[in-house]
XYZ file of C-alpha atoms in Angstrom:
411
model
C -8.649 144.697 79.902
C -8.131 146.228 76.256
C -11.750 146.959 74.778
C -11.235 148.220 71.111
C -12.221 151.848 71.290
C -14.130 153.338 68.011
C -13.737 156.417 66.816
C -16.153 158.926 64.837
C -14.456 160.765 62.155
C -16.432 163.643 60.803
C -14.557 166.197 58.499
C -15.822 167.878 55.519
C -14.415 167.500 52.194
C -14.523 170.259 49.059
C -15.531 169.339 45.735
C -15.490 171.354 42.364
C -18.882 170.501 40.443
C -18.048 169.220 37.005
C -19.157 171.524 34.094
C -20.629 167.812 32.759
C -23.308 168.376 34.690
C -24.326 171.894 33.502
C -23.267 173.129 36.911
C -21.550 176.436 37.441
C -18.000 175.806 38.896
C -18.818 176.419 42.398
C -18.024 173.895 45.757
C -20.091 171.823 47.570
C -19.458 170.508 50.748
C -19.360 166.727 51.524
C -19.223 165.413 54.997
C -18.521 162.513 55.310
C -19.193 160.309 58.772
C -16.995 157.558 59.282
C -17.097 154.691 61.930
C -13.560 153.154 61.930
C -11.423 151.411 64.663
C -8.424 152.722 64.579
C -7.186 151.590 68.085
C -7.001 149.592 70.879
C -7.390 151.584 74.186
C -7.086 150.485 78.198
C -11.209 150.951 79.347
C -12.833 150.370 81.933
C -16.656 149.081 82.636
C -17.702 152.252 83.480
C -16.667 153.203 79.918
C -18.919 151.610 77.852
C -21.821 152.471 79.788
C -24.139 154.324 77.558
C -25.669 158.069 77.584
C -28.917 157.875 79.888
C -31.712 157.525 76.891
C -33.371 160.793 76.226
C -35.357 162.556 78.333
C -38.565 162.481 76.774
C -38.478 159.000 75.351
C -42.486 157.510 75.810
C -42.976 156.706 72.141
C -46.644 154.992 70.278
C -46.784 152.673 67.614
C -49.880 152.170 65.477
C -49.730 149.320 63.444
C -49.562 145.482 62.499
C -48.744 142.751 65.288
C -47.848 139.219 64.305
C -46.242 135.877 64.982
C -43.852 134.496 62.091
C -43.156 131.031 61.988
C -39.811 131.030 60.332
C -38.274 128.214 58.387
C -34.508 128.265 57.237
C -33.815 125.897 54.077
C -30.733 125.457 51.967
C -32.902 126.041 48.203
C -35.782 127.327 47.712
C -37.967 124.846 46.920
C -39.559 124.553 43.200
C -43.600 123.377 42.856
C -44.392 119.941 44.102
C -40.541 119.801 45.409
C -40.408 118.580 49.289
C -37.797 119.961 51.388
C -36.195 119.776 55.191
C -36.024 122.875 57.085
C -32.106 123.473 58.372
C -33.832 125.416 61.627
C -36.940 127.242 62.702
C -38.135 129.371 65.155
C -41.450 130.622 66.098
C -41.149 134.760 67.049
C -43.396 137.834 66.797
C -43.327 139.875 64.018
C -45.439 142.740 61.796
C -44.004 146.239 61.098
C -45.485 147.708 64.272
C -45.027 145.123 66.508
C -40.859 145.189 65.723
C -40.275 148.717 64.997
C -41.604 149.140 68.602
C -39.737 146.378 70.291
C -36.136 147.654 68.532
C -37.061 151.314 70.190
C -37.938 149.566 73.690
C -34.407 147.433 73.277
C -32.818 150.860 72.871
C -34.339 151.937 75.598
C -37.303 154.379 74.972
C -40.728 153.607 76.451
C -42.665 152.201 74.013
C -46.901 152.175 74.080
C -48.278 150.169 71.095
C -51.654 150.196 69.792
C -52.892 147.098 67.718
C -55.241 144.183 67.930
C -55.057 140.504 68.620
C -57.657 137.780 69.332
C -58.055 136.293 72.346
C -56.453 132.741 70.854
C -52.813 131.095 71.779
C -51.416 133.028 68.952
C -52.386 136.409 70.423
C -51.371 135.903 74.184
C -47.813 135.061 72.544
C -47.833 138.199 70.795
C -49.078 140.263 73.902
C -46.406 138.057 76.859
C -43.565 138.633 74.020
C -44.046 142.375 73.452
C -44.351 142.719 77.569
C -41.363 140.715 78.081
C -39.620 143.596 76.013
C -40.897 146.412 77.935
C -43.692 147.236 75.556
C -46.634 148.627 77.127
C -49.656 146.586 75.634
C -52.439 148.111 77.407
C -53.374 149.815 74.500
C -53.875 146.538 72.097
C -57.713 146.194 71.215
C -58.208 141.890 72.196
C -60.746 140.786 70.761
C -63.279 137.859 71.618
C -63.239 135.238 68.939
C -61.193 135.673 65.706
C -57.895 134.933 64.661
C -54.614 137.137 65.129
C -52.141 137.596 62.597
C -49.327 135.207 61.479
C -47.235 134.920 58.894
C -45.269 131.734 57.326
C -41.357 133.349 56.604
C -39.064 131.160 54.359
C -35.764 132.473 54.566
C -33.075 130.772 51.559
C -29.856 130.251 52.775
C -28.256 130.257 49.628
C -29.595 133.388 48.717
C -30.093 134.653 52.085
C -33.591 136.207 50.750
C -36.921 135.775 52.384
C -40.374 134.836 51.182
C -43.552 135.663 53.525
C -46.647 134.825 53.356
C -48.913 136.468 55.018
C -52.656 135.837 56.815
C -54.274 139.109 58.657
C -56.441 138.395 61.926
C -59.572 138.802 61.958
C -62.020 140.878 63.062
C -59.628 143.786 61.381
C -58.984 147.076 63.986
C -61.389 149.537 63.181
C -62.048 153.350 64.655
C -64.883 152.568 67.284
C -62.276 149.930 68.941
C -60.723 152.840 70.237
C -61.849 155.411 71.960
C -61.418 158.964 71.988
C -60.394 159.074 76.152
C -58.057 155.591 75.278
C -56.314 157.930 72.565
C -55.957 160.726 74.585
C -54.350 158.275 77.373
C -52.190 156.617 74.755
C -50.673 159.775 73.752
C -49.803 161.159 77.372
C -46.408 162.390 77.659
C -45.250 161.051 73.842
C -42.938 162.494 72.028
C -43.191 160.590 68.682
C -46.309 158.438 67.118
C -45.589 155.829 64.619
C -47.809 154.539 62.140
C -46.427 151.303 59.810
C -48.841 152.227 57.024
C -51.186 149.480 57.663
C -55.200 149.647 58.867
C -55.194 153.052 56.874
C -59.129 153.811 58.305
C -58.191 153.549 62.057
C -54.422 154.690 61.764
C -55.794 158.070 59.919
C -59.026 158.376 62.782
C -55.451 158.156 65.485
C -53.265 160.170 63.439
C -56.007 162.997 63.461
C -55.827 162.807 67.091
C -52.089 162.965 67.070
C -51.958 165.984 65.098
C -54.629 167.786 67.101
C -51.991 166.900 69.842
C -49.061 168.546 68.312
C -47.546 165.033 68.576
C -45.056 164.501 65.806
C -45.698 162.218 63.551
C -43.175 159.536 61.362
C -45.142 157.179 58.678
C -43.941 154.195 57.308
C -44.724 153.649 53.042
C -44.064 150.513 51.870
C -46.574 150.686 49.039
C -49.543 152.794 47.962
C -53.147 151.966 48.953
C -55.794 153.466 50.046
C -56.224 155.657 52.770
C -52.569 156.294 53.037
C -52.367 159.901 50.814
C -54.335 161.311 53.911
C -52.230 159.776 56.362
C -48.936 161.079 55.094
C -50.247 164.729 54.672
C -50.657 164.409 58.665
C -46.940 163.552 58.401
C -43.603 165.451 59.996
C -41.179 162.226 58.793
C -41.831 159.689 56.509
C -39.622 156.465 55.593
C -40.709 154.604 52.502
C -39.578 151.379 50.185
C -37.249 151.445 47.229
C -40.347 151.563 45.393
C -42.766 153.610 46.700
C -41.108 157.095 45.912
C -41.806 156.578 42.376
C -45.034 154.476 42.524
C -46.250 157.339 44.616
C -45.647 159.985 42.454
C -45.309 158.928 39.312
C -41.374 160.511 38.873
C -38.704 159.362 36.769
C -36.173 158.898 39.515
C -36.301 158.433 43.263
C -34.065 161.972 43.552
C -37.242 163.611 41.346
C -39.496 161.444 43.170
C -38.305 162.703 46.844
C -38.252 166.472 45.674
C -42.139 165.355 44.502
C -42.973 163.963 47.556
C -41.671 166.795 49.763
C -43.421 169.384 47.607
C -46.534 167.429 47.742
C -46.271 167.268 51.917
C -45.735 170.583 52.920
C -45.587 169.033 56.317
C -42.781 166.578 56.147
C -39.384 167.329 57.516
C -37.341 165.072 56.015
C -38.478 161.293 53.811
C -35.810 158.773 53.835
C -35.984 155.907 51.371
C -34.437 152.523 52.308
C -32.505 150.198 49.893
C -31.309 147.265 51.328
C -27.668 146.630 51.407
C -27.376 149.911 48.758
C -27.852 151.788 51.993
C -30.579 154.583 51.952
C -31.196 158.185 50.133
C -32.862 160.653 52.775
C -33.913 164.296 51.647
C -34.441 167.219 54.433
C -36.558 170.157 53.469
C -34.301 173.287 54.318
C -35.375 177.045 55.191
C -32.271 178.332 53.941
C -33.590 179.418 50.803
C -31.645 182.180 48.792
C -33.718 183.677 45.917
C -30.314 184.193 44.087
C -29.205 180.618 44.472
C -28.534 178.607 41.272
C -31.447 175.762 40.904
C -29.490 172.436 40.793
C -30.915 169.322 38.683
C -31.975 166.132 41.050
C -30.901 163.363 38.896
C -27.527 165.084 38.601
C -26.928 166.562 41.614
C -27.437 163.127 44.050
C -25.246 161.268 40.779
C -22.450 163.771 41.916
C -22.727 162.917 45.052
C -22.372 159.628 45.069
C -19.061 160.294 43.864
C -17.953 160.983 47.032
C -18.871 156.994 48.389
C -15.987 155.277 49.090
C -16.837 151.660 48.317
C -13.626 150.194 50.337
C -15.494 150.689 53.595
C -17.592 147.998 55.789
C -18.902 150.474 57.906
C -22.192 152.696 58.043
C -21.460 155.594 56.651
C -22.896 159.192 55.600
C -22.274 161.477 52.810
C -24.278 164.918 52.901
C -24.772 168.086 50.881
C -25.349 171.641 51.894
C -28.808 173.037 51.602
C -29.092 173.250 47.148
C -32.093 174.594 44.905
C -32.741 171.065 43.806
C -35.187 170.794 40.682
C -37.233 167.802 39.906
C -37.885 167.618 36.248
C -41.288 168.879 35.502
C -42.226 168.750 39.237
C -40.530 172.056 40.649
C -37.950 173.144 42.952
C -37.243 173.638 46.825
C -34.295 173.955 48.793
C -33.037 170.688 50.361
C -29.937 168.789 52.071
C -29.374 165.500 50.516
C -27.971 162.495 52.846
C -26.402 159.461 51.632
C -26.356 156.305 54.096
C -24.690 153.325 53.360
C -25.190 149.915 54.799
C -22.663 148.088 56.700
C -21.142 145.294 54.336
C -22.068 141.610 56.470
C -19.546 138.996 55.930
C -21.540 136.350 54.379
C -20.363 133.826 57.296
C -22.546 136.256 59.286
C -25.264 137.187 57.555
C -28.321 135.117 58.396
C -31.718 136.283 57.630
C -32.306 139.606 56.668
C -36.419 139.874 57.899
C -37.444 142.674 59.880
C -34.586 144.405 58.612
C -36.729 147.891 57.399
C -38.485 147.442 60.873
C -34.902 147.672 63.386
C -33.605 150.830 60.782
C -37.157 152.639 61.442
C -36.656 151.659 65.062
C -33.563 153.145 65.073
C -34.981 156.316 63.507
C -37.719 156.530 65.851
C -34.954 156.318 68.700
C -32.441 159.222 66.761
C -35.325 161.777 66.792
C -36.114 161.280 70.315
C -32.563 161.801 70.871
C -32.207 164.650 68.323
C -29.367 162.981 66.861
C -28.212 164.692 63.247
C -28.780 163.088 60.486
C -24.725 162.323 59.756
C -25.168 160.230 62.890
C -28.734 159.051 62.366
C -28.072 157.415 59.558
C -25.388 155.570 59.953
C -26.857 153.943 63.402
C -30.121 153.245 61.870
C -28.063 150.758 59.666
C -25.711 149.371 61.930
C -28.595 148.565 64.176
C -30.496 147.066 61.178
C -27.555 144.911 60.216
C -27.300 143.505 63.794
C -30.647 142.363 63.224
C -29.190 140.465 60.729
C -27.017 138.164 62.556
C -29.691 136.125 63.464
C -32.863 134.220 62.416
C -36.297 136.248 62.897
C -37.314 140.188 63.508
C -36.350 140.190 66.980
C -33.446 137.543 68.006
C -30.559 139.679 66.515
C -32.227 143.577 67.811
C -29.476 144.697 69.887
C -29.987 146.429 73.303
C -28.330 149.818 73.959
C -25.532 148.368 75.971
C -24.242 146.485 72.542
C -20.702 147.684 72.007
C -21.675 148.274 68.269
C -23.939 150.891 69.411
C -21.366 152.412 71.842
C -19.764 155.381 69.988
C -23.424 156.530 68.939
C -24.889 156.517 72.205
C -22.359 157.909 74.127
């Protein structure tokens, strides 16, 4: 049977930097990672089986848990107004809870540590994440109390989403875990997740992680307390459109990022998400020349974006080399700038875009088990996010590894 085949095209492109940006007239390289189908091919089943996953692939979460009762409407309504839902669907949700489930569906091995009550709500949240492969041995139930749920509008006309959200109580706290249940937790893991919520217990785990040489990726959505700490315990951190510069106070997210890596000595790389604008990520290099012209942020990444070529639908990546890049009155170090773009969703197919930061860190969490490069991470963090997208709640649309969207990354 024809299967349409896709194709990977990867090949750099040379650029003269403008003397309008106070550069000297050197090159920079852009590379540029395409996803294109450019042909129909005879394949067989064995063909689109996907790579085994990787090797080491027993991941932990640390985070929020929750069940979203989701309600699709054609307007959203004004105060007072009344209005008839077009469909709903009660599904899990919370950062944690869907991050983890995308890795499982992608097939890592998944432990997730979290607390419910013992009510209806809470054995829903525990039978869902099992029925995914999620070990959930490690989620603190407690007697009495409520779990977490959230009420999720989602505007069809708008295609935007409105949550409001109720936490469970008792909260998670440090003496509901143990140091033994850690230790247990953490066996064999090559990656431990924290969604930036329950900063008191997540730091009291992360200190245990790090004491572990487990790596460790942290999710900012917005600052609060607790999480400063939690990020210097960092190795990869993925944060909101506005956290960057909430965080540190920049001018720009480019000045921001150089900020934030200077002020985490630890952090490999810190990738900030923007919706369907795609994301910005910046990787600390070593390849630090003393002699090397220092290159302004602002400017450099505006140069860059030059090389975006706004005719495609597909995820896509543009990188620099490693640059001196300057944050005004911040400093300087020597990073790689990455560009990722989001895939472009026919409207017709677009349905409801929660949960959509959750599949893309999923994704990530997946691409450094796999040590996939960033020209490659990027671009299937977003196409996994956008099939997430297809469909109504966090989890419906979170493709499985055997999705033939996912084919040419996995294999």
């Amino acid at each position: 049977m024809l299967k349409p085949s896709f194709h990977y095209l990867n090949s750099p492109l040379l650029l003269p930097l403008p003397s309008s940006h106070s550069f000297t007239s050197k090159l920079i390289s852009i590379r540029f990672r395409r996803t294109a189908k450019i042909s129909m091919s005879m394949s067989t089943s064995h063909d689109a089986v996907p790579h085994p996953p990787p090797e080491n692939r027993v991941v932990v979460g640390f985070g929020m848990t929750t069940v979203d009762f989701l309600a699709t409407v054609d307007g959203f309504p004004n105060p007072d107004d009344k209005v008839r839902t077009t469909s709903f669907k009660v599904q899990g949700g919370g950062n944690a809870g869907n991050a983890i489930t995308c890795a499982a569906r992608l097939g890592l091995k998944p432990k997730l540590i979290s607390k419910v009550a013992d009510d209806a709500q809470g054995m829903d949240i525990l039978n869902e994440l099992q029925a995914d492969g999620v070990d959930t041995s490690f989620i603190v139930v407690s007697k009495g109390g409520s779990s977490t749920f959230s009420y999720v509008l989602i505007d069809n006309q708008t295609k935007t989403r409105t949550s409001i959200y109720t936490p469970g109580e008792p909260p998670m706290m440090p003496d509901d875990l143990s140091q033994s249940t850690l230790l247990s937790a953490f066996d064999g893991a090559r990656l431990v997740y924290f969604d930036g919520m329950s900063t008191e217990t997540a730091l009291f785990v992360a200190q245990e992680a790090a004491r572990n040489n487990i790596p460790i990726l942290v999710e900012a959505e917005s600052p609060r307390e607790g999480l400063d700490e939690l990020l210097g315990l960092a190795d990869f951190a993925v944060c909101s459109a506005r956290f960057p510069q909430a965080w540190t106070q920049a001018p720009s997210i480019p000045s921001a990022l150089v900020s934030m890596l200077l002020r985490l000595p630890n952090i490999k790389f810190v990738i900030v998400t923007l919706g369907e604008d795609g994301c910005l990520m910046l990787e600390r290099s070593a390849d630090e020349d003393a002699d090397q012209e220092e290159r302004d942020a602002e400017s450099f990444l505006e140069f860059l974006y030059k090389g975006k070529d706004d005719s495609l639908t597909v995820p896509t990546c543009i990188s620099s080399v490693a640059t001196k890049l300057k944050g005004k009155g911040i400093g300087t170090l020597c990073g790689r700038f990455f560009i990722g773009t989001a895939e472009k969703i026919p409207d017709s197919e677009l349905v409801d875009t929660t949960g959509a930061g959750d599949a893309f860190i999923g994704a990530i969490i997946y691409a450094i088990c796999a040590n996939m490069a960033p020209e490659k991470m990027l671009p299937f963090a977003a196409q996994v996010a956008a099939s997430k997208c297809r469909a109504l709640g966090a989890r419906t649309g979170l493709p499985y590894r055997t999705d033939p969207r996912l084919a040419s990354f996995l294999h």
